[in-house]
JSON list of C-alpha atoms and ligand atoms in Angstrom, two decimals:
[
{"chain": "A", "resi": 1, "resn": "MET", "atom": "CA", "xyz": [103.72, 111.79, 89.21]},
{"chain": "A", "resi": 2, "resn": "LEU", "atom": "CA", "xyz": [99.97, 111.57, 89.00]},
{"chain": "A", "resi": 3, "resn": "LYS", "atom": "CA", "xyz": [98.89, 107.97, 88.16]},
{"chain": "A", "resi": 4, "resn": "VAL", "atom": "CA", "xyz": [95.56, 107.70, 86.26]},
{"chain": "A", "resi": 5, "resn": "ALA", "atom": "CA", "xyz": [94.21, 104.13, 85.86]},
{"chain": "A", "resi": 6, "resn": "LEU", "atom": "CA", "xyz": [92.30, 103.80, 82.59]},
{"chain": "A", "resi": 7, "resn": "THR", "atom": "CA", "xyz": [89.75, 101.07, 82.57]},
{"chain": "A", "resi": 8, "resn": "GLY", "atom": "CA", "xyz": [86.58, 99.91, 80.82]},
{"chain": "A", "resi": 9, "resn": "GLY", "atom": "CA", "xyz": [84.83, 96.80, 79.61]},
{"chain": "A", "resi": 10, "resn": "ILE", "atom": "CA", "xyz": [85.79, 94.81, 76.55]},
{"chain": "A", "resi": 11, "resn": "ALA", "atom": "CA", "xyz": [85.66, 96.87, 73.35]},
{"chain": "A", "resi": 12, "resn": "SER", "atom": "CA", "xyz": [84.66, 99.96, 75.30]},
{"chain": "A", "resi": 13, "resn": "GLY", "atom": "CA", "xyz": [87.41, 102.04, 73.64]},
{"chain": "A", "resi": 14, "resn": "LYS", "atom": "CA", "xyz": [90.36, 101.81, 76.05]},
{"chain": "A", "resi": 15, "resn": "THR", "atom": "CA", "xyz": [92.99, 101.54, 73.30]},
{"chain": "A", "resi": 16, "resn": "THR", "atom": "CA", "xyz": [91.37, 104.25, 71.23]},
{"chain": "A", "resi": 17, "resn": "VAL", "atom": "CA", "xyz": [91.40, 106.54, 74.29]},
{"chain": "A", "resi": 18, "resn": "SER", "atom": "CA", "xyz": [94.99, 105.62, 75.40]},
{"chain": "A", "resi": 19, "resn": "ASP", "atom": "CA", "xyz": [96.17, 106.25, 71.82]},
{"chain": "A", "resi": 20, "resn": "LEU", "atom": "CA", "xyz": [94.65, 109.74, 71.99]},
{"chain": "A", "resi": 21, "resn": "PHE", "atom": "CA", "xyz": [96.42, 110.46, 75.32]},
{"chain": "A", "resi": 22, "resn": "GLN", "atom": "CA", "xyz": [99.67, 109.27, 73.76]},
{"chain": "A", "resi": 23, "resn": "GLU", "atom": "CA", "xyz": [99.17, 111.61, 70.83]},
{"chain": "A", "resi": 24, "resn": "LEU", "atom": "CA", "xyz": [99.10, 114.46, 73.37]},
{"chain": "A", "resi": 25, "resn": "GLY", "atom": "CA", "xyz": [102.47, 113.35, 74.68]},
{"chain": "A", "resi": 26, "resn": "THR", "atom": "CA", "xyz": [101.28, 111.47, 77.72]},
{"chain": "A", "resi": 27, "resn": "PRO", "atom": "CA", "xyz": [103.12, 108.27, 78.63]},
{"chain": "A", "resi": 28, "resn": "VAL", "atom": "CA", "xyz": [100.94, 105.19, 78.67]},
{"chain": "A", "resi": 29, "resn": "ILE", "atom": "CA", "xyz": [101.76, 101.90, 80.41]},
{"chain": "A", "resi": 30, "resn": "ASP", "atom": "CA", "xyz": [99.51, 98.94, 79.55]},
{"chain": "A", "resi": 31, "resn": "THR", "atom": "CA", "xyz": [99.23, 96.25, 82.19]},
{"chain": "A", "resi": 32, "resn": "ASP", "atom": "CA", "xyz": [97.98, 93.76, 79.54]},
{"chain": "A", "resi": 33, "resn": "VAL", "atom": "CA", "xyz": [101.23, 94.21, 77.63]},
{"chain": "A", "resi": 34, "resn": "ILE", "atom": "CA", "xyz": [103.17, 93.73, 80.86]},
{"chain": "A", "resi": 35, "resn": "ALA", "atom": "CA", "xyz": [101.17, 90.60, 81.70]},
{"chain": "A", "resi": 36, "resn": "ARG", "atom": "CA", "xyz": [101.92, 89.10, 78.26]},
{"chain": "A", "resi": 37, "resn": "GLU", "atom": "CA", "xyz": [105.65, 89.80, 78.63]},
{"chain": "A", "resi": 38, "resn": "LEU", "atom": "CA", "xyz": [105.69, 88.24, 82.07]},
{"chain": "A", "resi": 39, "resn": "VAL", "atom": "CA", "xyz": [104.46, 84.82, 80.82]},
{"chain": "A", "resi": 40, "resn": "ARG", "atom": "CA", "xyz": [106.94, 84.44, 77.99]},
{"chain": "A", "resi": 41, "resn": "PRO", "atom": "CA", "xyz": [109.04, 81.27, 78.05]},
{"chain": "A", "resi": 42, "resn": "GLY", "atom": "CA", "xyz": [111.86, 81.58, 80.55]},
{"chain": "A", "resi": 43, "resn": "GLN", "atom": "CA", "xyz": [110.03, 84.06, 82.76]},
{"chain": "A", "resi": 44, "resn": "PRO", "atom": "CA", "xyz": [109.57, 83.11, 86.44]},
{"chain": "A", "resi": 45, "resn": "ALA", "atom": "CA", "xyz": [105.79, 83.78, 86.38]},
{"chain": "A", "resi": 46, "resn": "LEU", "atom": "CA", "xyz": [105.36, 81.25, 83.62]},
{"chain": "A", "resi": 47, "resn": "ALA", "atom": "CA", "xyz": [107.29, 78.62, 85.63]},
{"chain": "A", "resi": 48, "resn": "ARG", "atom": "CA", "xyz": [105.01, 79.30, 88.63]},
{"chain": "A", "resi": 49, "resn": "ILE", "atom": "CA", "xyz": [101.89, 78.95, 86.45]},
{"chain": "A", "resi": 50, "resn": "VAL", "atom": "CA", "xyz": [103.11, 75.63, 85.12]},
{"chain": "A", "resi": 51, "resn": "GLN", "atom": "CA", "xyz": [103.98, 74.51, 88.69]},
{"chain": "A", "resi": 52, "resn": "HIS", "atom": "CA", "xyz": [100.38, 75.21, 89.77]},
{"chain": "A", "resi": 53, "resn": "PHE", "atom": "CA", "xyz": [98.35, 74.29, 86.70]},
{"chain": "A", "resi": 54, "resn": "GLY", "atom": "CA", "xyz": [100.61, 71.64, 85.17]},
{"chain": "A", "resi": 55, "resn": "SER", "atom": "CA", "xyz": [102.22, 71.44, 81.74]},
{"chain": "A", "resi": 56, "resn": "SER", "atom": "CA", "xyz": [98.85, 71.08, 80.02]},
{"chain": "A", "resi": 57, "resn": "VAL", "atom": "CA", "xyz": [98.74, 74.91, 80.03]},
{"chain": "A", "resi": 58, "resn": "LEU", "atom": "CA", "xyz": [101.78, 74.95, 77.67]},
{"chain": "A", "resi": 59, "resn": "GLN", "atom": "CA", "xyz": [101.74, 74.66, 73.94]},
{"chain": "A", "resi": 60, "resn": "ALA", "atom": "CA", "xyz": [104.16, 72.31, 72.23]},
{"chain": "A", "resi": 61, "resn": "ASP", "atom": "CA", "xyz": [106.48, 75.21, 71.55]},
{"chain": "A", "resi": 62, "resn": "GLY", "atom": "CA", "xyz": [106.66, 76.14, 75.29]},
{"chain": "A", "resi": 63, "resn": "GLN", "atom": "CA", "xyz": [104.48, 79.22, 74.98]},
{"chain": "A", "resi": 64, "resn": "LEU", "atom": "CA", "xyz": [101.58, 79.66, 77.37]},
{"chain": "A", "resi": 65, "resn": "ASP", "atom": "CA", "xyz": [98.33, 78.22, 76.01]},
{"chain": "A", "resi": 66, "resn": "ARG", "atom": "CA", "xyz": [96.07, 81.12, 76.98]},
{"chain": "A", "resi": 67, "resn": "ARG", "atom": "CA", "xyz": [92.87, 79.47, 75.83]},
{"chain": "A", "resi": 68, "resn": "GLN", "atom": "CA", "xyz": [93.60, 76.37, 77.94]},
{"chain": "A", "resi": 69, "resn": "LEU", "atom": "CA", "xyz": [94.49, 78.52, 80.95]},
{"chain": "A", "resi": 70, "resn": "ARG", "atom": "CA", "xyz": [91.25, 80.56, 80.52]},
{"chain": "A", "resi": 71, "resn": "ARG", "atom": "CA", "xyz": [89.34, 77.29, 80.44]},
{"chain": "A", "resi": 72, "resn": "ARG", "atom": "CA", "xyz": [91.05, 76.18, 83.66]},
{"chain": "A", "resi": 73, "resn": "ILE", "atom": "CA", "xyz": [90.04, 79.26, 85.57]},
{"chain": "A", "resi": 74, "resn": "PHE", "atom": "CA", "xyz": [86.58, 79.76, 84.04]},
{"chain": "A", "resi": 75, "resn": "ASP", "atom": "CA", "xyz": [84.01, 79.61, 86.90]},
{"chain": "A", "resi": 76, "resn": "GLN", "atom": "CA", "xyz": [86.78, 78.32, 89.24]},
{"chain": "A", "resi": 77, "resn": "THR", "atom": "CA", "xyz": [87.23, 81.04, 91.82]},
{"chain": "A", "resi": 78, "resn": "ALA", "atom": "CA", "xyz": [90.13, 79.29, 93.67]},
{"chain": "A", "resi": 79, "resn": "GLU", "atom": "CA", "xyz": [92.02, 78.66, 90.47]},
{"chain": "A", "resi": 80, "resn": "ARG", "atom": "CA", "xyz": [91.49, 82.25, 89.29]},
{"chain": "A", "resi": 81, "resn": "ARG", "atom": "CA", "xyz": [92.73, 83.51, 92.66]},
{"chain": "A", "resi": 82, "resn": "ALA", "atom": "CA", "xyz": [95.80, 81.24, 92.38]},
{"chain": "A", "resi": 83, "resn": "LEU", "atom": "CA", "xyz": [96.60, 82.78, 88.99]},
{"chain": "A", "resi": 84, "resn": "GLU", "atom": "CA", "xyz": [96.06, 86.26, 90.30]},
{"chain": "A", "resi": 85, "resn": "ALA", "atom": "CA", "xyz": [98.35, 85.60, 93.23]},
{"chain": "A", "resi": 86, "resn": "ILE", "atom": "CA", "xyz": [101.11, 84.76, 90.75]},
{"chain": "A", "resi": 87, "resn": "MET", "atom": "CA", "xyz": [100.38, 87.52, 88.25]},
{"chain": "A", "resi": 88, "resn": "HIS", "atom": "CA", "xyz": [99.31, 90.60, 90.24]},
{"chain": "A", "resi": 89, "resn": "PRO", "atom": "CA", "xyz": [102.43, 91.11, 92.37]},
{"chain": "A", "resi": 90, "resn": "ALA", "atom": "CA", "xyz": [104.64, 90.49, 89.31]},
{"chain": "A", "resi": 91, "resn": "ILE", "atom": "CA", "xyz": [102.63, 93.02, 87.25]},
{"chain": "A", "resi": 92, "resn": "GLN", "atom": "CA", "xyz": [102.79, 95.62, 90.12]},
{"chain": "A", "resi": 93, "resn": "ASP", "atom": "CA", "xyz": [106.64, 95.15, 90.38]},
{"chain": "A", "resi": 94, "resn": "GLU", "atom": "CA", "xyz": [107.08, 95.68, 86.62]},
{"chain": "A", "resi": 95, "resn": "LEU", "atom": "CA", "xyz": [104.66, 98.63, 86.70]},
{"chain": "A", "resi": 96, "resn": "ASP", "atom": "CA", "xyz": [106.65, 100.24, 89.52]},
{"chain": "A", "resi": 97, "resn": "ALA", "atom": "CA", "xyz": [109.94, 99.66, 87.62]},
{"chain": "A", "resi": 98, "resn": "GLN", "atom": "CA", "xyz": [108.53, 101.32, 84.52]},
{"chain": "A", "resi": 99, "resn": "LEU", "atom": "CA", "xyz": [107.09, 104.20, 86.56]},
{"chain": "A", "resi": 100, "resn": "ASP", "atom": "CA", "xyz": [110.52, 104.79, 88.11]},
{"chain": "A", "resi": 101, "resn": "ARG", "atom": "CA", "xyz": [112.00, 105.38, 84.68]},
{"chain": "A", "resi": 102, "resn": "LEU", "atom": "CA", "xyz": [109.33, 107.93, 83.68]},
{"chain": "A", "resi": 103, "resn": "HIS", "atom": "CA", "xyz": [109.33, 111.67, 84.11]},
{"chain": "A", "resi": 104, "resn": "ALA", "atom": "CA", "xyz": [106.03, 113.33, 83.20]},
{"chain": "A", "resi": 105, "resn": "PRO", "atom": "CA", "xyz": [103.34, 115.37, 85.04]},
{"chain": "A", "resi": 106, "resn": "TYR", "atom": "CA", "xyz": [101.01, 112.38, 84.76]},
{"chain": "A", "resi": 107, "resn": "VAL", "atom": "CA", "xyz": [100.84, 108.89, 83.35]},
{"chain": "A", "resi": 108, "resn": "ILE", "atom": "CA", "xyz": [98.06, 106.71, 82.04]},
{"chain": "A", "resi": 109, "resn": "LEU", "atom": "CA", "xyz": [98.02, 103.14, 83.36]},
{"chain": "A", "resi": 110, "resn": "VAL", "atom": "CA", "xyz": [95.77, 100.93, 81.22]},
{"chain": "A", "resi": 111, "resn": "ILE", "atom": "CA", "xyz": [94.25, 98.41, 83.64]},
{"chain": "A", "resi": 112, "resn": "PRO", "atom": "CA", "xyz": [91.40, 96.63, 81.83]},
{"chain": "A", "resi": 113, "resn": "LEU", "atom": "CA", "xyz": [90.55, 94.31, 84.73]},
{"chain": "A", "resi": 114, "resn": "LEU", "atom": "CA", "xyz": [90.71, 96.95, 87.48]},
{"chain": "A", "resi": 115, "resn": "ALA", "atom": "CA", "xyz": [87.20, 96.15, 88.72]},
{"chain": "A", "resi": 116, "resn": "GLU", "atom": "CA", "xyz": [87.64, 92.35, 88.46]},
{"chain": "A", "resi": 117, "resn": "SER", "atom": "CA", "xyz": [91.04, 92.42, 90.18]},
{"chain": "A", "resi": 118, "resn": "GLY", "atom": "CA", "xyz": [89.52, 93.81, 93.37]},
{"chain": "A", "resi": 119, "resn": "ARG", "atom": "CA", "xyz": [92.74, 95.58, 94.26]},
{"chain": "A", "resi": 120, "resn": "GLN", "atom": "CA", "xyz": [94.44, 98.92, 94.13]},
{"chain": "A", "resi": 121, "resn": "TRP", "atom": "CA", "xyz": [97.25, 99.41, 91.67]},
{"chain": "A", "resi": 122, "resn": "ARG", "atom": "CA", "xyz": [98.54, 102.43, 93.55]},
{"chain": "A", "resi": 123, "resn": "GLN", "atom": "CA", "xyz": [96.65, 104.70, 91.17]},
{"chain": "A", "resi": 124, "resn": "ASP", "atom": "CA", "xyz": [95.60, 108.19, 92.23]},
{"chain": "A", "resi": 125, "resn": "ARG", "atom": "CA", "xyz": [92.42, 108.30, 90.15]},
{"chain": "A", "resi": 126, "resn": "VAL", "atom": "CA", "xyz": [90.38, 106.05, 87.93]},
{"chain": "A", "resi": 127, "resn": "LEU", "atom": "CA", "xyz": [89.24, 107.06, 84.43]},
{"chain": "A", "resi": 128, "resn": "LEU", "atom": "CA", "xyz": [86.43, 104.89, 83.03]},
{"chain": "A", "resi": 129, "resn": "VAL", "atom": "CA", "xyz": [85.64, 104.53, 79.39]},
{"chain": "A", "resi": 130, "resn": "ASP", "atom": "CA", "xyz": [81.93, 103.86, 79.62]},
{"chain": "A", "resi": 131, "resn": "VAL", "atom": "CA", "xyz": [79.57, 102.55, 76.97]},
{"chain": "A", "resi": 132, "resn": "PRO", "atom": "CA", "xyz": [76.02, 101.13, 77.19]},
{"chain": "A", "resi": 133, "resn": "GLU", "atom": "CA", "xyz": [76.13, 97.35, 76.80]},
{"chain": "A", "resi": 134, "resn": "ALA", "atom": "CA", "xyz": [74.21, 97.36, 73.49]},
{"chain": "A", "resi": 135, "resn": "LEU", "atom": "CA", "xyz": [76.83, 99.57, 71.85]},
{"chain": "A", "resi": 136, "resn": "GLN", "atom": "CA", "xyz": [79.63, 97.58, 73.42]},
{"chain": "A", "resi": 137, "resn": "ILE", "atom": "CA", "xyz": [78.26, 94.40, 71.92]},
{"chain": "A", "resi": 138, "resn": "GLU", "atom": "CA", "xyz": [77.77, 96.08, 68.49]},
{"chain": "A", "resi": 139, "resn": "ARG", "atom": "CA", "xyz": [81.39, 97.34, 68.41]},
{"chain": "A", "resi": 140, "resn": "LEU", "atom": "CA", "xyz": [82.73, 93.98, 69.67]},
{"chain": "A", "resi": 141, "resn": "VAL", "atom": "CA", "xyz": [80.85, 92.05, 66.93]},
{"chain": "A", "resi": 142, "resn": "ARG", "atom": "CA", "xyz": [82.09, 94.49, 64.31]},
{"chain": "A", "resi": 143, "resn": "ARG", "atom": "CA", "xyz": [85.72, 94.49, 65.45]},
{"chain": "A", "resi": 144, "resn": "ASP", "atom": "CA", "xyz": [86.19, 90.79, 66.20]},
{"chain": "A", "resi": 145, "resn": "HIS", "atom": "CA", "xyz": [83.67, 89.35, 63.69]},
{"chain": "A", "resi": 146, "resn": "CYS", "atom": "CA", "xyz": [82.14, 87.25, 66.45]},
{"chain": "A", "resi": 147, "resn": "SER", "atom": "CA", "xyz": [78.49, 86.36, 66.93]},
{"chain": "A", "resi": 148, "resn": "LYS", "atom": "CA", "xyz": [76.21, 88.40, 69.17]},
{"chain": "A", "resi": 149, "resn": "ALA", "atom": "CA", "xyz": [75.97, 85.46, 71.55]},
{"chain": "A", "resi": 150, "resn": "GLU", "atom": "CA", "xyz": [79.76, 85.30, 71.87]},
{"chain": "A", "resi": 151, "resn": "ALA", "atom": "CA", "xyz": [79.90, 89.03, 72.54]},
{"chain": "A", "resi": 152, "resn": "GLU", "atom": "CA", "xyz": [77.22, 88.69, 75.21]},
{"chain": "A", "resi": 153, "resn": "ALA", "atom": "CA", "xyz": [79.15, 85.87, 76.88]},
{"chain": "A", "resi": 154, "resn": "ALA", "atom": "CA", "xyz": [82.32, 87.96, 76.90]},
{"chain": "A", "resi": 155, "resn": "LEU", "atom": "CA", "xyz": [80.47, 90.79, 78.64]},
{"chain": "A", "resi": 156, "resn": "ALA", "atom": "CA", "xyz": [78.86, 88.42, 81.13]},
{"chain": "A", "resi": 157, "resn": "ALA", "atom": "CA", "xyz": [82.32, 87.11, 82.15]},
{"chain": "A", "resi": 158, "resn": "GLN", "atom": "CA", "xyz": [83.37, 90.63, 83.15]},
{"chain": "A", "resi": 159, "resn": "ALA", "atom": "CA", "xyz": [82.43, 93.08, 85.89]},
{"chain": "A", "resi": 160, "resn": "SER", "atom": "CA", "xyz": [79.15, 94.89, 85.28]},
{"chain": "A", "resi": 161, "resn": "ARG", "atom": "CA", "xyz": [78.85, 98.49, 84.05]},
{"chain": "A", "resi": 162, "resn": "ARG", "atom": "CA", "xyz": [77.54, 99.47, 87.41]},
{"chain": "A", "resi": 163, "resn": "GLU", "atom": "CA", "xyz": [80.53, 97.93, 89.23]},
{"chain": "A", "resi": 164, "resn": "ARG", "atom": "CA", "xyz": [82.94, 99.89, 87.01]},
{"chain": "A", "resi": 165, "resn": "LEU", "atom": "CA", "xyz": [81.00, 103.13, 87.45]},
{"chain": "A", "resi": 166, "resn": "ALA", "atom": "CA", "xyz": [81.35, 102.75, 91.22]},
{"chain": "A", "resi": 167, "resn": "LEU", "atom": "CA", "xyz": [85.15, 102.90, 90.88]},
{"chain": "A", "resi": 168, "resn": "ALA", "atom": "CA", "xyz": [85.36, 105.89, 88.53]},
{"chain": "A", "resi": 169, "resn": "ASP", "atom": "CA", "xyz": [86.63, 109.41, 89.39]},
{"chain": "A", "resi": 170, "resn": "ASP", "atom": "CA", "xyz": [86.35, 110.51, 85.76]},
{"chain": "A", "resi": 171, "resn": "ILE", "atom": "CA", "xyz": [84.16, 109.08, 83.03]},
{"chain": "A", "resi": 172, "resn": "ILE", "atom": "CA", "xyz": [84.36, 109.29, 79.24]},
{"chain": "A", "resi": 173, "resn": "LEU", "atom": "CA", "xyz": [81.05, 108.27, 77.77]},
{"chain": "A", "resi": 174, "resn": "ASN", "atom": "CA", "xyz": [82.18, 106.81, 74.41]},
{"chain": "A", "resi": 175, "resn": "THR", "atom": "CA", "xyz": [78.89, 106.93, 72.53]},
{"chain": "A", "resi": 176, "resn": "GLY", "atom": "CA", "xyz": [79.68, 109.68, 70.15]},
{"chain": "A", "resi": 177, "resn": "GLU", "atom": "CA", "xyz": [81.92, 110.23, 67.11]},
{"chain": "A", "resi": 178, "resn": "ARG", "atom": "CA", "xyz": [85.66, 109.81, 67.38]},
{"chain": "A", "resi": 179, "resn": "GLU", "atom": "CA", "xyz": [86.00, 113.62, 67.22]},
{"chain": "A", "resi": 180, "resn": "ALA", "atom": "CA", "xyz": [83.93, 113.92, 70.41]},
{"chain": "A", "resi": 181, "resn": "LEU", "atom": "CA", "xyz": [86.19, 111.37, 72.08]},
{"chain": "A", "resi": 182, "resn": "ALA", "atom": "CA", "xyz": [89.27, 113.33, 71.09]},
{"chain": "A", "resi": 183, "resn": "ARG", "atom": "CA", "xyz": [87.71, 116.44, 72.64]},
{"chain": "A", "resi": 184, "resn": "ALA", "atom": "CA", "xyz": [86.92, 114.65, 75.84]},
{"chain": "A", "resi": 185, "resn": "VAL", "atom": "CA", "xyz": [90.54, 113.43, 76.04]},
{"chain": "A", "resi": 186, "resn": "ARG", "atom": "CA", "xyz": [91.88, 116.90, 75.49]},
{"chain": "A", "resi": 187, "resn": "GLU", "atom": "CA", "xyz": [89.73, 118.24, 78.34]},
{"chain": "A", "resi": 188, "resn": "LEU", "atom": "CA", "xyz": [90.83, 115.51, 80.65]},
{"chain": "A", "resi": 189, "resn": "HIS", "atom": "CA", "xyz": [94.52, 116.12, 79.63]},
{"chain": "A", "resi": 190, "resn": "ASP", "atom": "CA", "xyz": [94.17, 119.77, 80.76]},
{"chain": "A", "resi": 191, "resn": "LYS", "atom": "CA", "xyz": [92.47, 118.63, 83.99]},
{"chain": "A", "resi": 192, "resn": "TYR", "atom": "CA", "xyz": [95.19, 116.13, 84.82]},
{"chain": "A", "resi": 193, "resn": "LEU", "atom": "CA", "xyz": [97.90, 118.60, 84.10]},
{"chain": "A", "resi": 194, "resn": "ALA", "atom": "CA", "xyz": [96.18, 121.03, 86.49]},
{"chain": "A", "resi": 195, "resn": "VAL", "atom": "CA", "xyz": [95.74, 118.36, 89.16]},
{"chain": "A", "resi": 196, "resn": "ALA", "atom": "CA", "xyz": [99.43, 117.31, 88.77]},
{"chain": "A", "resi": 197, "resn": "ALA", "atom": "CA", "xyz": [100.58, 120.95, 89.02]},
{"chain": "A", "resi": 198, "resn": "ALA", "atom": "CA", "xyz": [98.52, 121.46, 92.22]},
{"chain": "A", "resi": 199, "resn": "GLY", "atom": "CA", "xyz": [100.55, 118.65, 93.67]},
{"chain": "B", "resi": 1, "resn": "LIG", "atom": "P1", "xyz": [89.57, 95.47, 74.35]},
{"chain": "B", "resi": 1, "resn": "LIG", "atom": "O1", "xyz": [88.92, 95.45, 75.69]},
{"chain": "B", "resi": 1, "resn": "LIG", "atom": "O2", "xyz": [89.15, 94.33, 73.55]},
{"chain": "B", "resi": 1, "resn": "LIG", "atom": "O3", "xyz": [91.07, 95.63, 74.52]},
{"chain": "B", "resi": 1, "resn": "LIG", "atom": "P2", "xyz": [89.24, 98.33, 73.96]},
{"chain": "B", "resi": 1, "resn": "LIG", "atom": "O4", "xyz": [88.49, 98.71, 75.16]},
{"chain": "B", "resi": 1, "resn": "LIG", "atom": "O5", "xyz": [90.67, 98.69, 73.89]},
{"chain": "B", "resi": 1, "resn": "LIG", "atom": "O6", "xyz": [89.03, 96.77, 73.57]},
{"chain": "B", "resi": 1, "resn": "LIG", "atom": "P3", "xyz": [88.98, 99.58, 71.34]},
{"chain": "B", "resi": 1, "resn": "LIG", "atom": "O7", "xyz": [89.70, 98.51, 70.60]},
{"chain": "B", "resi": 1, "resn": "LIG", "atom": "O8", "xyz": [89.70, 100.85, 71.51]},
{"chain": "B", "resi": 1, "resn": "LIG", "atom": "O9", "xyz": [88.47, 99.01, 72.72]},
{"chain": "B", "resi": 1, "resn": "LIG", "atom": "O10", "xyz": [87.57, 99.89, 70.65]},
{"chain": "B", "resi": 1, "resn": "LIG", "atom": "C1", "xyz": [86.67, 98.80, 70.31]},
{"chain": "B", "resi": 1, "resn": "LIG", "atom": "C2", "xyz": [86.23, 99.02, 68.86]},
{"chain": "B", "resi": 1, "resn": "LIG", "atom": "O11", "xyz": [85.33, 100.10, 68.85]},
{"chain": "B", "resi": 1, "resn": "LIG", "atom": "C3", "xyz": [87.34, 99.32, 67.92]},
{"chain": "B", "resi": 1, "resn": "LIG", "atom": "O12", "xyz": [87.07, 98.71, 66.70]},
{"chain": "B", "resi": 1, "resn": "LIG", "atom": "C4", "xyz": [87.31, 100.76, 67.79]},
{"chain": "B", "resi": 1, "resn": "LIG", "atom": "O13", "xyz": [87.80, 101.23, 66.59]},
{"chain": "B", "resi": 1, "resn": "LIG", "atom": "C5", "xyz": [85.83, 101.07, 67.93]},
{"chain": "B", "resi": 1, "resn": "LIG", "atom": "N1", "xyz": [85.55, 102.40, 68.52]},
{"chain": "B", "resi": 1, "resn": "LIG", "atom": "C6", "xyz": [86.01, 102.91, 69.65]},
{"chain": "B", "resi": 1, "resn": "LIG", "atom": "N2", "xyz": [85.47, 104.17, 69.92]},
{"chain": "B", "resi": 1, "resn": "LIG", "atom": "C7", "xyz": [84.65, 104.41, 68.93]},
{"chain": "B", "resi": 1, "resn": "LIG", "atom": "C8", "xyz": [83.79, 105.53, 68.57]},
{"chain": "B", "resi": 1, "resn": "LIG", "atom": "N3", "xyz": [83.69, 106.59, 69.40]},
{"chain": "B", "resi": 1, "resn": "LIG", "atom": "N4", "xyz": [83.01, 105.41, 67.47]},
{"chain": "B", "resi": 1, "resn": "LIG", "atom": "C9", "xyz": [83.12, 104.32, 66.64]},
{"chain": "B", "resi": 1, "resn": "LIG", "atom": "N5", "xyz": [83.90, 103.28, 66.93]},
{"chain": "B", "resi": 1, "resn": "LIG", "atom": "C10", "xyz": [84.67, 103.32, 68.01]}
]
């Protein structure tokens, strides 16, 4: 099965694009959803996070305090690496398990932090949802009702547009109307079916 990693910066349109692929009958696996499941109370990954970071990263109800954890790894490369060493292999294992249960010509793997993770997720190709930063900020502000400064800070904490472009095999430039986006997805759908059929 052809594995297409779908990535892009914050508010670039990954969910919008993956929904369009799903509407065409393509299975979608979202690694953000997997990551959230893996840190639920009782999961081994959460226990390992607490072992490393201490119980201050837990809320009173035993759920992971994401904001606290984000604060602990912000600008702390070693701590971020420690978290990745816990999470990435666990995400890959779950991804593989879900892929084993799927039968389709190709599958979309939503991997928002592909560029930041600095690793392969055993994908065959990378599809980038690309937007100029000004538009990304505009959409982020509109969707999340945050300030422009907050949106700029969120972008600055991620890989750059250039770093993402360097990874891409296919690019959807999401600057147009939603109808144009749907058309671009349909074209890629046909392309991936052809690539999958060619083996
Ligand atoms: P995140 O990184 O936060 O998960 P995302 O990459 O999944 O975000 P979306 O939520 O799909 O991005 O899109 C961001 C916002 O931009 C949403 O409010 C969405 O409705 C809007 N949007 C996406 N594509 C377009 C478009 N072509 N025209 C207008 N608005 C769009």
